[in-house]
Structure formats: C-alpha cells, structure tokens
Amino acid sequence: AVFGTPEYMSPEAARGEEVDHRADVYSLGVIMFDMLCGRPPYEGPTARATLDATLAGPPIDPRLRSSGRAVPNELAELCQQAMHADPARRLPDVAALGAAVRAFLEGSQRRARALVLVAEADALAPQIQAQREEAARLNKAAEAQLVGVRGLDPIEKKRAAWALQDAAAAAERAAALQQVVWEERLQGALQFSPDLHEAHVRLALTRLNQGAHDEARRLLEGRTLPEARDLDLHGAAVLATVYQVRTDPAGVAAWRAVLATAERRGRRRLLARWLPNLAVTLRTANREAEADRVLRRAIELQAEVGDVRNEAASRVNLAQARYDLDDLDGADLQLDVVATTTLGPHAQPAGPR
C-alpha cells in the first residue's frame, strides 16, 4: 500500500517499500523545490501519474523550472541532493539539510552586508576624486599667481598664492581622510565576506595606482578580468597590467577582455592605444605572428584616430621585431627612419600609454 501526498513522496515510498528518515529528507527537498520554483517537481493529472513521474525522472534542477526566478546555485544543489533517487546519496538526515540551509542564509546575509559596505565605498570615490581635482586646480592657480614673483618680493605679492596653496592642502587632506574611510569600508566588507570579488578588485586597482604591484597580484590571485565588469575601462586596463608579465593564457585573456569591451563601446582611440599592450603580452607568450598582426591592426587604428606618437612607437616595435632576427643594423636604420618621418627629426617615439 502507498500512503502520502503524491507530489511529496520519495521514490521508495512511491514503490510501496519500507521507508526511513531519508524519505523525510526527500520530502523536505521537494518543499524547498516548491518554494524556489513555485510548484513541486513532479505533477500529473492523477495521483498515479504523479507517482510515475517521480519514479521515472532523476532529480530536476530547480534552475531549469524556476520560471524566471533567480535560484542560488547552492540551494539548487542542496535541493537536488536532498531529492536524490538513491536514499544513500541524500543528505544523512533533516538536521544536516537544515544546517546546510542555515549556513547558506548566514553566508548570504554576510555577503549582503559586505556589498552594502562596497556601495558605501563607491559613493565616496567621486568625492575623493573631486577633492583631488580641486587641490590640483588650486595648486595650478597658485603657481600662476607666483609667476614673476621673486623670493625677496613683499609678502603682499605672495599672500593670495599662499591662500590658494593652503586651500589646496586642505582639499588634499580631506581627500586623504576620505580615502582612509573608503579603504575601511572595503576592508570591512572583506571581514564579512573574505572572498568578495568586488572588494578585492577595487583594492587591487588602488594598490596598482600606489605602485604596490605585489599586493595587487595577491588580491587578484585566481581572479579574471571579465569578472571586473563594474570597473570602467581605464580601471580594467590598469588591472590587466598585472597579467602582462605572465604567459598565455592569463595575460592574453586579460587584455583581450579589456579590448573587447573597448571595441564594443566604440572607444577606438583607447583601442588604438591599448592594442600594443596585447602585442607585448603575446610576444611574452612566444606568439610572435599574432603579436605582429595585433601591432599592424594598432598601426591602422592609430593612423585613423590621428595618434601619431603611438603610431610611431608601434611602427618602431614592429620594425624591431621584424629585423631583430637577421639584421640588427637594418633594424636600427629602420627605427630612425620611422621615428623621423612620423614625428619629425627631433622627436622621440613614445611607447604605448
């Protein structure tokens, strides 16, 4: 005899076999499925049809039946494990299932709190940038005030410039204090969620700007550029430099991700400027032919957008790669010709910026 609600019965119960506590684990898995998807996994026009579906089918992935609802991967996997057709492969008891769900909820809450702190840090970033720009503007104005003023000139001639310098220093102090708060927010986020990618990427970008490349590499260990979608293109390009000294695939993949975003957004000038970085990384990975093709594409784009300095640098790099193997004297001559004809007789070619 079979007793129970067909939609929530385990396969062994549907077969009329003796059941134990693991059938309760299955039923709780069905309840979880129902909560995640809005309906039980197996349904039919009759009780018998529902039981037949239960017996015929493997555990259904809730993510495939969620009707547009977002189902967390962890809960989907728990649900499938609880509903496994083989009782021996389910969680051992309902207490273990409850503990796993609680752990997920606690982790989600901690991550949510961490993301709030990241958002607070992001809100501070424009203020910090504005203070720094104001300090730079004031310092520039002070320099303009002091043009033509000599050291022994009366104080009255210098007072206005000194006031501007004091205001600039105050703006710099305000930016520095806000920077401390910004960092505290991100470090606090990592206390709640130590592996939070959003916090790691932002801190790594700051470390790179500060010249602390080793710490930036540590923060980015195991992370990839496509995950850093929340950063602007310039930030992503700075992050890509972490990988530039590595061989394929890390460095190449990092720069390809940045360049693909730049091309998708129609940022042709940035694309022209950054393509040589990909060429450098390809050469590091001993992919010379690909590097040459990328440099030729860079030269085309640089000519189109009128970036003569970087076009000259790209031509120099391409000529050097082409002649280094067989004729160094010819390479030197070619470099001089390229630099002179592109920039003028007294100019020096600039590398990719």
mmCIF file of C-alpha atoms in Angstrom:
data_model
loop_
_atom_site.group_PDB
_atom_site.id
_atom_site.type_symbol
_atom_site.label_atom_id
_atom_site.label_comp_id
_atom_site.label_asym_id
_atom_site.label_seq_id
_atom_site.Cartn_x
_atom_site.Cartn_y
_atom_site.Cartn_z
ATOM 1 C CA ALA A 1 0.000 0.000 0.000
ATOM 2 C CA VAL A 2 1.110 3.557 -0.745
ATOM 3 C CA PHE A 3 0.266 6.382 1.662
ATOM 4 C CA GLY A 4 1.081 10.095 1.411
ATOM 5 C CA THR A 5 0.771 13.160 -0.760
ATOM 6 C CA PRO A 6 1.969 12.079 -4.212
ATOM 7 C CA GLU A 7 3.890 15.305 -5.027
ATOM 8 C CA TYR A 8 6.000 14.989 -1.858
ATOM 9 C CA MET A 9 6.567 11.231 -1.716
ATOM 10 C CA SER A 10 10.037 9.763 -2.169
ATOM 11 C CA PRO A 11 10.629 7.172 -4.930
ATOM 12 C CA GLU A 12 10.909 4.343 -2.402
ATOM 13 C CA ALA A 13 7.601 5.404 -0.827
ATOM 14 C CA ALA A 14 6.012 5.559 -4.288
ATOM 15 C CA ARG A 15 7.108 1.953 -4.847
ATOM 16 C CA GLY A 16 5.467 0.898 -1.568
ATOM 17 C CA GLU A 17 8.802 -0.002 0.013
ATOM 18 C CA GLU A 18 9.704 0.430 3.660
ATOM 19 C CA VAL A 19 10.956 3.966 4.297
ATOM 20 C CA ASP A 20 13.121 5.610 6.945
ATOM 21 C CA HIS A 21 14.201 9.119 7.909
ATOM 22 C CA ARG A 22 15.796 9.622 4.477
ATOM 23 C CA ALA A 23 12.320 9.781 2.957
ATOM 24 C CA ASP A 24 11.763 12.862 5.140
ATOM 25 C CA VAL A 25 14.911 14.387 3.654
ATOM 26 C CA TYR A 26 13.417 13.816 0.177
ATOM 27 C CA SER A 27 10.096 15.418 1.175
ATOM 28 C CA LEU A 28 11.891 18.471 2.568
ATOM 29 C CA GLY A 29 13.824 18.692 -0.706
ATOM 30 C CA VAL A 30 10.500 18.783 -2.561
ATOM 31 C CA ILE A 31 9.261 21.548 -0.247
ATOM 32 C CA MET A 32 12.443 23.518 -0.991
ATOM 33 C CA PHE A 33 11.863 22.962 -4.719
ATOM 34 C CA ASP A 34 8.298 24.208 -4.368
ATOM 35 C CA MET A 35 9.478 27.340 -2.536
ATOM 36 C CA LEU A 36 12.168 28.049 -5.130
ATOM 37 C CA CYS A 37 10.090 27.364 -8.244
ATOM 38 C CA GLY A 38 6.502 27.946 -7.147
ATOM 39 C CA ARG A 39 5.455 24.353 -7.860
ATOM 40 C CA PRO A 40 6.587 20.815 -6.956
ATOM 41 C CA PRO A 41 8.985 18.964 -9.275
ATOM 42 C CA TYR A 42 6.591 16.230 -10.364
ATOM 43 C CA GLU A 43 2.941 16.774 -11.209
ATOM 44 C CA GLY A 44 0.310 14.862 -13.109
ATOM 45 C CA PRO A 45 -3.428 14.801 -13.802
ATOM 46 C CA THR A 46 -3.800 11.920 -11.324
ATOM 47 C CA ALA A 47 -2.009 10.681 -8.236
ATOM 48 C CA ARG A 48 -0.774 7.670 -10.202
ATOM 49 C CA ALA A 49 0.631 9.872 -12.968
ATOM 50 C CA THR A 50 2.480 11.982 -10.388
ATOM 51 C CA LEU A 51 3.964 8.872 -8.753
ATOM 52 C CA ASP A 52 5.004 7.511 -12.154
ATOM 53 C CA ALA A 53 6.790 10.789 -12.920
ATOM 54 C CA THR A 54 8.557 10.610 -9.560
ATOM 55 C CA LEU A 55 9.761 7.091 -10.300
ATOM 56 C CA ALA A 56 10.770 7.810 -13.890
ATOM 57 C CA GLY A 57 12.713 11.021 -13.548
ATOM 58 C CA PRO A 58 16.069 11.942 -11.987
ATOM 59 C CA PRO A 59 16.128 14.892 -9.576
ATOM 60 C CA ILE A 60 15.116 18.002 -11.527
ATOM 61 C CA ASP A 61 17.410 21.016 -11.389
ATOM 62 C CA PRO A 62 15.319 23.848 -9.848
ATOM 63 C CA ARG A 63 17.169 26.365 -12.016
ATOM 64 C CA LEU A 64 15.526 24.808 -15.082
ATOM 65 C CA ARG A 65 11.996 25.089 -13.679
ATOM 66 C CA SER A 66 12.144 28.426 -11.876
ATOM 67 C CA SER A 67 10.063 30.406 -14.443
ATOM 68 C CA GLY A 68 12.410 33.362 -14.363
ATOM 69 C CA ARG A 69 13.056 33.332 -10.623
ATOM 70 C CA ALA A 70 16.691 33.589 -9.547
ATOM 71 C CA VAL A 71 17.663 30.315 -7.850
ATOM 72 C CA PRO A 72 21.002 30.398 -5.989
ATOM 73 C CA ASN A 73 23.354 27.645 -7.127
ATOM 74 C CA GLU A 74 23.966 26.472 -3.564
ATOM 75 C CA LEU A 75 20.265 25.976 -2.855
ATOM 76 C CA ALA A 76 19.688 24.280 -6.208
ATOM 77 C CA GLU A 77 22.460 21.771 -5.473
ATOM 78 C CA LEU A 78 21.133 21.159 -1.935
ATOM 79 C CA CYS A 79 17.675 20.569 -3.342
ATOM 80 C CA GLN A 80 18.941 18.044 -5.870
ATOM 81 C CA GLN A 81 20.987 16.227 -3.252
ATOM 82 C CA ALA A 82 18.016 16.017 -0.887
ATOM 83 C CA MET A 83 15.822 14.653 -3.708
ATOM 84 C CA HIS A 84 18.277 12.061 -4.987
ATOM 85 C CA ALA A 85 16.547 8.873 -6.114
ATOM 86 C CA ASP A 86 19.063 6.790 -4.136
ATOM 87 C CA PRO A 87 18.423 7.306 -0.393
ATOM 88 C CA ALA A 88 22.088 6.561 0.354
ATOM 89 C CA ARG A 89 23.162 9.597 -1.711
ATOM 90 C CA ARG A 90 20.900 12.091 0.034
ATOM 91 C CA LEU A 91 21.937 14.221 2.986
ATOM 92 C CA PRO A 92 22.071 11.956 6.042
ATOM 93 C CA ASP A 93 19.088 13.486 7.867
ATOM 94 C CA VAL A 94 16.848 16.546 8.082
ATOM 95 C CA ALA A 95 19.172 18.121 10.652
ATOM 96 C CA ALA A 96 22.020 18.097 8.120
ATOM 97 C CA LEU A 97 19.735 19.643 5.497
ATOM 98 C CA GLY A 98 18.602 22.316 7.956
ATOM 99 C CA ALA A 99 22.213 23.106 8.899
ATOM 100 C CA ALA A 100 23.173 23.468 5.227
ATOM 101 C CA VAL A 101 20.267 25.848 4.566
ATOM 102 C CA ARG A 102 21.144 27.918 7.651
ATOM 103 C CA ALA A 103 24.774 28.127 6.531
ATOM 104 C CA PHE A 104 23.635 29.367 3.138
ATOM 105 C CA LEU A 105 21.362 32.005 4.679
ATOM 106 C CA GLU A 106 24.087 33.225 7.034
ATOM 107 C CA GLY A 107 26.565 33.422 4.147
ATOM 108 C CA SER A 108 24.058 35.320 2.007
ATOM 109 C CA GLN A 109 23.397 37.792 4.809
ATOM 110 C CA ARG A 110 27.114 38.346 5.316
ATOM 111 C CA ARG A 111 27.626 38.871 1.606
ATOM 112 C CA ALA A 112 24.697 41.301 1.509
ATOM 113 C CA ARG A 113 26.232 43.303 4.364
ATOM 114 C CA ALA A 114 29.592 43.263 2.601
ATOM 115 C CA LEU A 115 28.053 44.587 -0.612
ATOM 116 C CA VAL A 116 26.436 47.428 1.331
ATOM 117 C CA LEU A 117 29.925 48.442 2.515
ATOM 118 C CA VAL A 118 31.241 48.244 -1.058
ATOM 119 C CA ALA A 119 28.393 50.515 -2.169
ATOM 120 C CA GLU A 120 29.305 52.990 0.586
ATOM 121 C CA ALA A 121 32.920 52.945 -0.631
ATOM 122 C CA ASP A 122 31.764 53.535 -4.205
ATOM 123 C CA ALA A 123 29.727 56.533 -3.045
ATOM 124 C CA LEU A 124 32.893 58.035 -1.532
ATOM 125 C CA ALA A 125 35.012 57.583 -4.675
ATOM 126 C CA PRO A 126 33.588 60.576 -6.634
ATOM 127 C CA GLN A 127 34.028 62.808 -3.585
ATOM 128 C CA ILE A 128 37.662 61.750 -3.234
ATOM 129 C CA GLN A 129 38.281 62.387 -6.931
ATOM 130 C CA ALA A 130 36.587 65.794 -6.735
ATOM 131 C CA GLN A 131 38.762 66.827 -3.757
ATOM 132 C CA ARG A 132 41.916 65.791 -5.589
ATOM 133 C CA GLU A 133 40.902 67.653 -8.728
ATOM 134 C CA GLU A 134 40.123 70.732 -6.630
ATOM 135 C CA ALA A 135 43.543 70.506 -4.967
ATOM 136 C CA ALA A 136 45.235 70.269 -8.377
ATOM 137 C CA ARG A 137 43.240 73.246 -9.667
ATOM 138 C CA LEU A 138 44.150 75.367 -6.628
ATOM 139 C CA ASN A 139 47.835 74.463 -6.857
ATOM 140 C CA LYS A 140 47.854 75.388 -10.525
ATOM 141 C CA ALA A 141 46.182 78.704 -9.727
ATOM 142 C CA ALA A 142 48.783 79.340 -7.012
ATOM 143 C CA GLU A 143 51.596 78.659 -9.477
ATOM 144 C CA ALA A 144 50.049 81.150 -11.885
ATOM 145 C CA GLN A 145 49.868 83.752 -9.102
ATOM 146 C CA LEU A 146 53.566 83.287 -8.341
ATOM 147 C CA VAL A 147 54.770 83.733 -11.932
ATOM 148 C CA GLY A 148 57.220 86.599 -11.899
ATOM 149 C CA VAL A 149 57.232 86.860 -8.098
ATOM 150 C CA ARG A 150 60.738 86.720 -6.615
ATOM 151 C CA GLY A 151 61.769 85.417 -3.245
ATOM 152 C CA LEU A 152 62.540 88.858 -1.818
ATOM 153 C CA ASP A 153 59.340 90.472 -3.080
ATOM 154 C CA PRO A 154 56.891 91.847 -0.455
ATOM 155 C CA ILE A 155 54.581 89.371 1.288
ATOM 156 C CA GLU A 156 51.548 91.136 -0.191
ATOM 157 C CA LYS A 157 52.532 89.799 -3.618
ATOM 158 C CA LYS A 158 52.588 86.255 -2.302
ATOM 159 C CA ARG A 159 49.643 86.250 0.091
ATOM 160 C CA ALA A 160 46.989 85.329 -2.499
ATOM 161 C CA ALA A 161 49.091 82.425 -3.810
ATOM 162 C CA TRP A 162 49.728 81.199 -0.265
ATOM 163 C CA ALA A 163 45.991 81.232 0.418
ATOM 164 C CA LEU A 164 45.428 79.113 -2.671
ATOM 165 C CA GLN A 165 48.151 76.686 -1.556
ATOM 166 C CA ASP A 166 46.558 76.416 1.897
ATOM 167 C CA ALA A 167 43.188 75.670 0.313
ATOM 168 C CA ALA A 168 44.828 73.043 -1.905
ATOM 169 C CA ALA A 169 46.469 71.420 1.114
ATOM 170 C CA ALA A 170 43.101 71.339 2.904
ATOM 171 C CA ALA A 171 41.498 69.655 -0.118
ATOM 172 C CA GLU A 172 44.310 67.095 -0.225
ATOM 173 C CA ARG A 173 43.852 66.345 3.500
ATOM 174 C CA ALA A 174 40.105 65.922 3.005
ATOM 175 C CA ALA A 175 40.746 63.516 0.120
ATOM 176 C CA ALA A 176 43.261 61.556 2.202
ATOM 177 C CA LEU A 177 40.798 61.233 5.104
ATOM 178 C CA GLN A 178 38.034 60.087 2.762
ATOM 179 C CA GLN A 179 40.472 57.614 1.207
ATOM 180 C CA VAL A 180 41.035 56.103 4.659
ATOM 181 C CA VAL A 181 37.279 55.744 5.150
ATOM 182 C CA TRP A 182 36.991 54.248 1.643
ATOM 183 C CA GLU A 183 39.596 51.619 2.477
ATOM 184 C CA GLU A 184 37.982 50.889 5.853
ATOM 185 C CA ARG A 185 34.686 50.180 4.089
ATOM 186 C CA LEU A 186 36.315 47.701 1.710
ATOM 187 C CA GLN A 187 38.353 46.012 4.445
ATOM 188 C CA GLY A 188 35.157 45.783 6.486
ATOM 189 C CA ALA A 189 33.452 44.132 3.517
ATOM 190 C CA LEU A 190 36.194 41.501 3.452
ATOM 191 C CA GLN A 191 35.617 40.843 7.149
ATOM 192 C CA PHE A 192 32.035 39.874 6.318
ATOM 193 C CA SER A 193 32.884 38.062 3.069
ATOM 194 C CA PRO A 194 36.630 37.313 2.732
ATOM 195 C CA ASP A 195 36.386 36.208 -0.903
ATOM 196 C CA LEU A 196 34.225 39.113 -2.075
ATOM 197 C CA HIS A 197 35.409 39.798 -5.626
ATOM 198 C CA GLU A 198 34.084 43.367 -5.728
ATOM 199 C CA ALA A 199 36.234 44.405 -2.757
ATOM 200 C CA HIS A 200 39.346 42.569 -3.975
ATOM 201 C CA VAL A 201 39.219 44.232 -7.395
ATOM 202 C CA ARG A 202 38.769 47.754 -6.015
ATOM 203 C CA LEU A 203 41.611 47.347 -3.513
ATOM 204 C CA ALA A 204 43.851 45.855 -6.199
ATOM 205 C CA LEU A 205 43.255 48.810 -8.502
ATOM 206 C CA THR A 206 44.242 51.203 -5.713
ATOM 207 C CA ARG A 207 47.379 49.192 -4.899
ATOM 208 C CA LEU A 208 48.393 49.320 -8.555
ATOM 209 C CA ASN A 209 47.971 53.084 -8.629
ATOM 210 C CA GLN A 210 50.128 53.248 -5.488
ATOM 211 C CA GLY A 211 52.827 51.107 -7.111
ATOM 212 C CA ALA A 212 52.253 48.119 -4.781
ATOM 213 C CA HIS A 213 52.142 45.575 -7.600
ATOM 214 C CA ASP A 214 52.895 42.505 -5.471
ATOM 215 C CA GLU A 215 49.961 43.203 -3.174
ATOM 216 C CA ALA A 216 47.741 43.851 -6.195
ATOM 217 C CA ARG A 217 48.713 40.462 -7.603
ATOM 218 C CA ARG A 218 47.880 38.819 -4.279
ATOM 219 C CA LEU A 219 44.455 40.468 -4.210
ATOM 220 C CA LEU A 220 43.763 39.350 -7.788
ATOM 221 C CA GLU A 221 45.104 35.816 -7.470
ATOM 222 C CA GLY A 222 42.739 33.438 -9.220
ATOM 223 C CA ARG A 223 40.502 36.238 -10.495
ATOM 224 C CA THR A 224 39.862 37.144 -14.108
ATOM 225 C CA LEU A 225 39.232 40.441 -15.847
ATOM 226 C CA PRO A 226 35.797 39.599 -17.252
ATOM 227 C CA GLU A 227 34.545 39.489 -13.672
ATOM 228 C CA ALA A 228 35.525 43.134 -13.199
ATOM 229 C CA ARG A 229 32.594 44.459 -15.199
ATOM 230 C CA ASP A 230 31.795 47.053 -12.538
ATOM 231 C CA LEU A 231 35.034 48.945 -13.222
ATOM 232 C CA ASP A 232 35.463 51.448 -16.005
ATOM 233 C CA LEU A 233 37.698 50.703 -18.972
ATOM 234 C CA HIS A 234 40.670 52.586 -17.560
ATOM 235 C CA GLY A 235 40.469 50.611 -14.326
ATOM 236 C CA ALA A 236 40.241 47.345 -16.208
ATOM 237 C CA ALA A 237 43.273 48.277 -18.297
ATOM 238 C CA VAL A 238 45.299 49.009 -15.170
ATOM 239 C CA LEU A 239 44.276 45.642 -13.759
ATOM 240 C CA ALA A 240 45.341 43.943 -16.991
ATOM 241 C CA THR A 241 48.907 45.139 -16.437
ATOM 242 C CA VAL A 242 49.096 42.709 -13.513
ATOM 243 C CA TYR A 243 48.874 39.870 -16.005
ATOM 244 C CA GLN A 244 51.061 41.417 -18.682
ATOM 245 C CA VAL A 245 54.239 39.821 -17.316
ATOM 246 C CA ARG A 246 52.615 36.383 -17.323
ATOM 247 C CA THR A 247 52.469 33.993 -20.224
ATOM 248 C CA ASP A 248 49.376 32.856 -22.058
ATOM 249 C CA PRO A 249 46.563 32.430 -21.192
ATOM 250 C CA ALA A 250 46.353 34.822 -18.221
ATOM 251 C CA GLY A 251 47.885 37.922 -19.776
ATOM 252 C CA VAL A 252 46.407 37.453 -23.229
ATOM 253 C CA ALA A 253 42.938 36.739 -21.849
ATOM 254 C CA ALA A 254 43.108 39.796 -19.588
ATOM 255 C CA TRP A 255 43.967 42.214 -22.384
ATOM 256 C CA ARG A 256 41.552 40.607 -24.835
ATOM 257 C CA ALA A 257 38.745 41.152 -22.314
ATOM 258 C CA VAL A 258 39.623 44.839 -21.947
ATOM 259 C CA LEU A 259 39.991 45.389 -25.696
ATOM 260 C CA ALA A 260 36.739 43.588 -26.480
ATOM 261 C CA THR A 261 34.918 45.917 -24.096
ATOM 262 C CA ALA A 262 36.585 48.971 -25.639
ATOM 263 C CA GLU A 263 35.609 47.839 -29.151
ATOM 264 C CA ARG A 264 32.048 47.048 -28.092
ATOM 265 C CA ARG A 265 31.713 50.554 -26.668
ATOM 266 C CA GLY A 266 33.181 52.147 -29.789
ATOM 267 C CA ARG A 267 36.216 53.504 -27.920
ATOM 268 C CA ARG A 268 38.515 53.432 -30.939
ATOM 269 C CA ARG A 269 41.123 55.798 -29.501
ATOM 270 C CA LEU A 270 41.512 53.661 -26.378
ATOM 271 C CA LEU A 271 41.591 50.547 -28.532
ATOM 272 C CA ALA A 272 44.363 52.072 -30.632
ATOM 273 C CA ARG A 273 46.336 52.971 -27.522
ATOM 274 C CA TRP A 274 45.965 49.605 -25.761
ATOM 275 C CA LEU A 275 46.370 47.127 -28.642
ATOM 276 C CA PRO A 276 50.192 47.287 -28.317
ATOM 277 C CA ASN A 277 49.852 46.027 -24.726
ATOM 278 C CA LEU A 278 48.239 42.868 -26.081
ATOM 279 C CA ALA A 279 51.084 42.578 -28.589
ATOM 280 C CA VAL A 280 53.641 42.776 -25.768
ATOM 281 C CA THR A 281 51.811 40.047 -23.856
ATOM 282 C CA LEU A 282 51.598 37.826 -26.951
ATOM 283 C CA ARG A 283 55.325 38.246 -27.501
ATOM 284 C CA THR A 284 55.959 37.283 -23.866
ATOM 285 C CA ALA A 285 53.989 34.107 -24.609
ATOM 286 C CA ASN A 286 56.189 33.497 -27.721
ATOM 287 C CA ARG A 287 53.280 34.112 -30.084
ATOM 288 C CA GLU A 288 55.240 36.318 -32.461
ATOM 289 C CA ALA A 289 52.996 36.050 -35.527
ATOM 290 C CA GLU A 290 49.905 37.012 -33.537
ATOM 291 C CA ALA A 291 51.799 39.887 -31.927
ATOM 292 C CA ASP A 292 52.768 41.225 -35.368
ATOM 293 C CA ARG A 293 49.153 41.052 -36.568
ATOM 294 C CA VAL A 294 47.962 42.930 -33.475
ATOM 295 C CA LEU A 295 50.618 45.623 -33.996
ATOM 296 C CA ARG A 296 49.577 46.061 -37.629
ATOM 297 C CA ARG A 297 45.970 46.490 -36.506
ATOM 298 C CA ALA A 298 47.156 49.007 -33.891
ATOM 299 C CA ILE A 299 49.026 50.992 -36.548
ATOM 300 C CA GLU A 300 45.906 51.125 -38.733
ATOM 301 C CA LEU A 301 43.744 52.355 -35.863
ATOM 302 C CA GLN A 302 46.337 54.824 -34.622
ATOM 303 C CA ALA A 303 46.536 56.316 -38.128
ATOM 304 C CA GLU A 304 42.734 56.524 -38.316
ATOM 305 C CA VAL A 305 42.394 58.362 -34.996
ATOM 306 C CA GLY A 306 45.450 60.579 -35.551
ATOM 307 C CA ASP A 307 47.528 59.186 -32.663
ATOM 308 C CA VAL A 308 50.876 59.890 -34.343
ATOM 309 C CA ARG A 309 53.045 59.309 -31.264
ATOM 310 C CA ASN A 310 51.763 55.820 -30.570
ATOM 311 C CA GLU A 311 51.614 55.043 -34.289
ATOM 312 C CA ALA A 312 55.334 55.803 -34.493
ATOM 313 C CA ALA A 313 56.014 53.667 -31.413
ATOM 314 C CA SER A 314 54.063 50.764 -32.921
ATOM 315 C CA ARG A 315 55.928 51.064 -36.218
ATOM 316 C CA VAL A 316 59.217 51.059 -34.314
ATOM 317 C CA ASN A 317 58.219 47.972 -32.333
ATOM 318 C CA LEU A 318 57.059 46.137 -35.450
ATOM 319 C CA ALA A 319 60.221 47.038 -37.378
ATOM 320 C CA GLN A 320 62.376 45.923 -34.447
ATOM 321 C CA ALA A 321 60.609 42.563 -34.213
ATOM 322 C CA ARG A 322 60.911 42.072 -37.971
ATOM 323 C CA TYR A 323 64.636 42.807 -38.178
ATOM 324 C CA ASP A 324 65.971 41.648 -34.814
ATOM 325 C CA LEU A 325 66.459 38.093 -36.052
ATOM 326 C CA ASP A 326 68.530 38.770 -39.161
ATOM 327 C CA ASP A 327 69.836 42.314 -39.472
ATOM 328 C CA LEU A 328 70.241 44.494 -36.375
ATOM 329 C CA ASP A 329 71.930 47.276 -38.331
ATOM 330 C CA GLY A 330 68.999 47.387 -40.713
ATOM 331 C CA ALA A 331 66.643 47.465 -37.764
ATOM 332 C CA ASP A 332 68.384 50.497 -36.261
ATOM 333 C CA LEU A 333 68.208 52.296 -39.600
ATOM 334 C CA GLN A 334 64.511 51.433 -39.986
ATOM 335 C CA LEU A 335 63.771 52.699 -36.458
ATOM 336 C CA ASP A 336 65.441 56.012 -37.186
ATOM 337 C CA VAL A 337 63.532 56.403 -40.450
ATOM 338 C CA VAL A 338 60.194 55.584 -38.834
ATOM 339 C CA ALA A 339 60.740 57.946 -35.886
ATOM 340 C CA THR A 340 61.973 60.774 -38.103
ATOM 341 C CA THR A 341 59.309 60.553 -40.800
ATOM 342 C CA THR A 342 56.457 60.202 -38.335
ATOM 343 C CA LEU A 343 57.413 62.593 -35.544
ATOM 344 C CA GLY A 344 59.999 64.880 -37.033
ATOM 345 C CA PRO A 345 63.819 64.936 -36.770
ATOM 346 C CA HIS A 346 63.996 65.948 -33.084
ATOM 347 C CA ALA A 347 61.152 63.878 -31.662
ATOM 348 C CA GLN A 348 61.419 60.600 -29.790
ATOM 349 C CA PRO A 349 58.754 57.916 -30.238
ATOM 350 C CA ALA A 350 56.627 57.289 -27.183
ATOM 351 C CA GLY A 351 55.702 53.802 -26.004
ATOM 352 C CA PRO A 352 52.100 52.675 -25.511
ATOM 353 C CA ARG A 353 50.450 54.686 -22.762
#
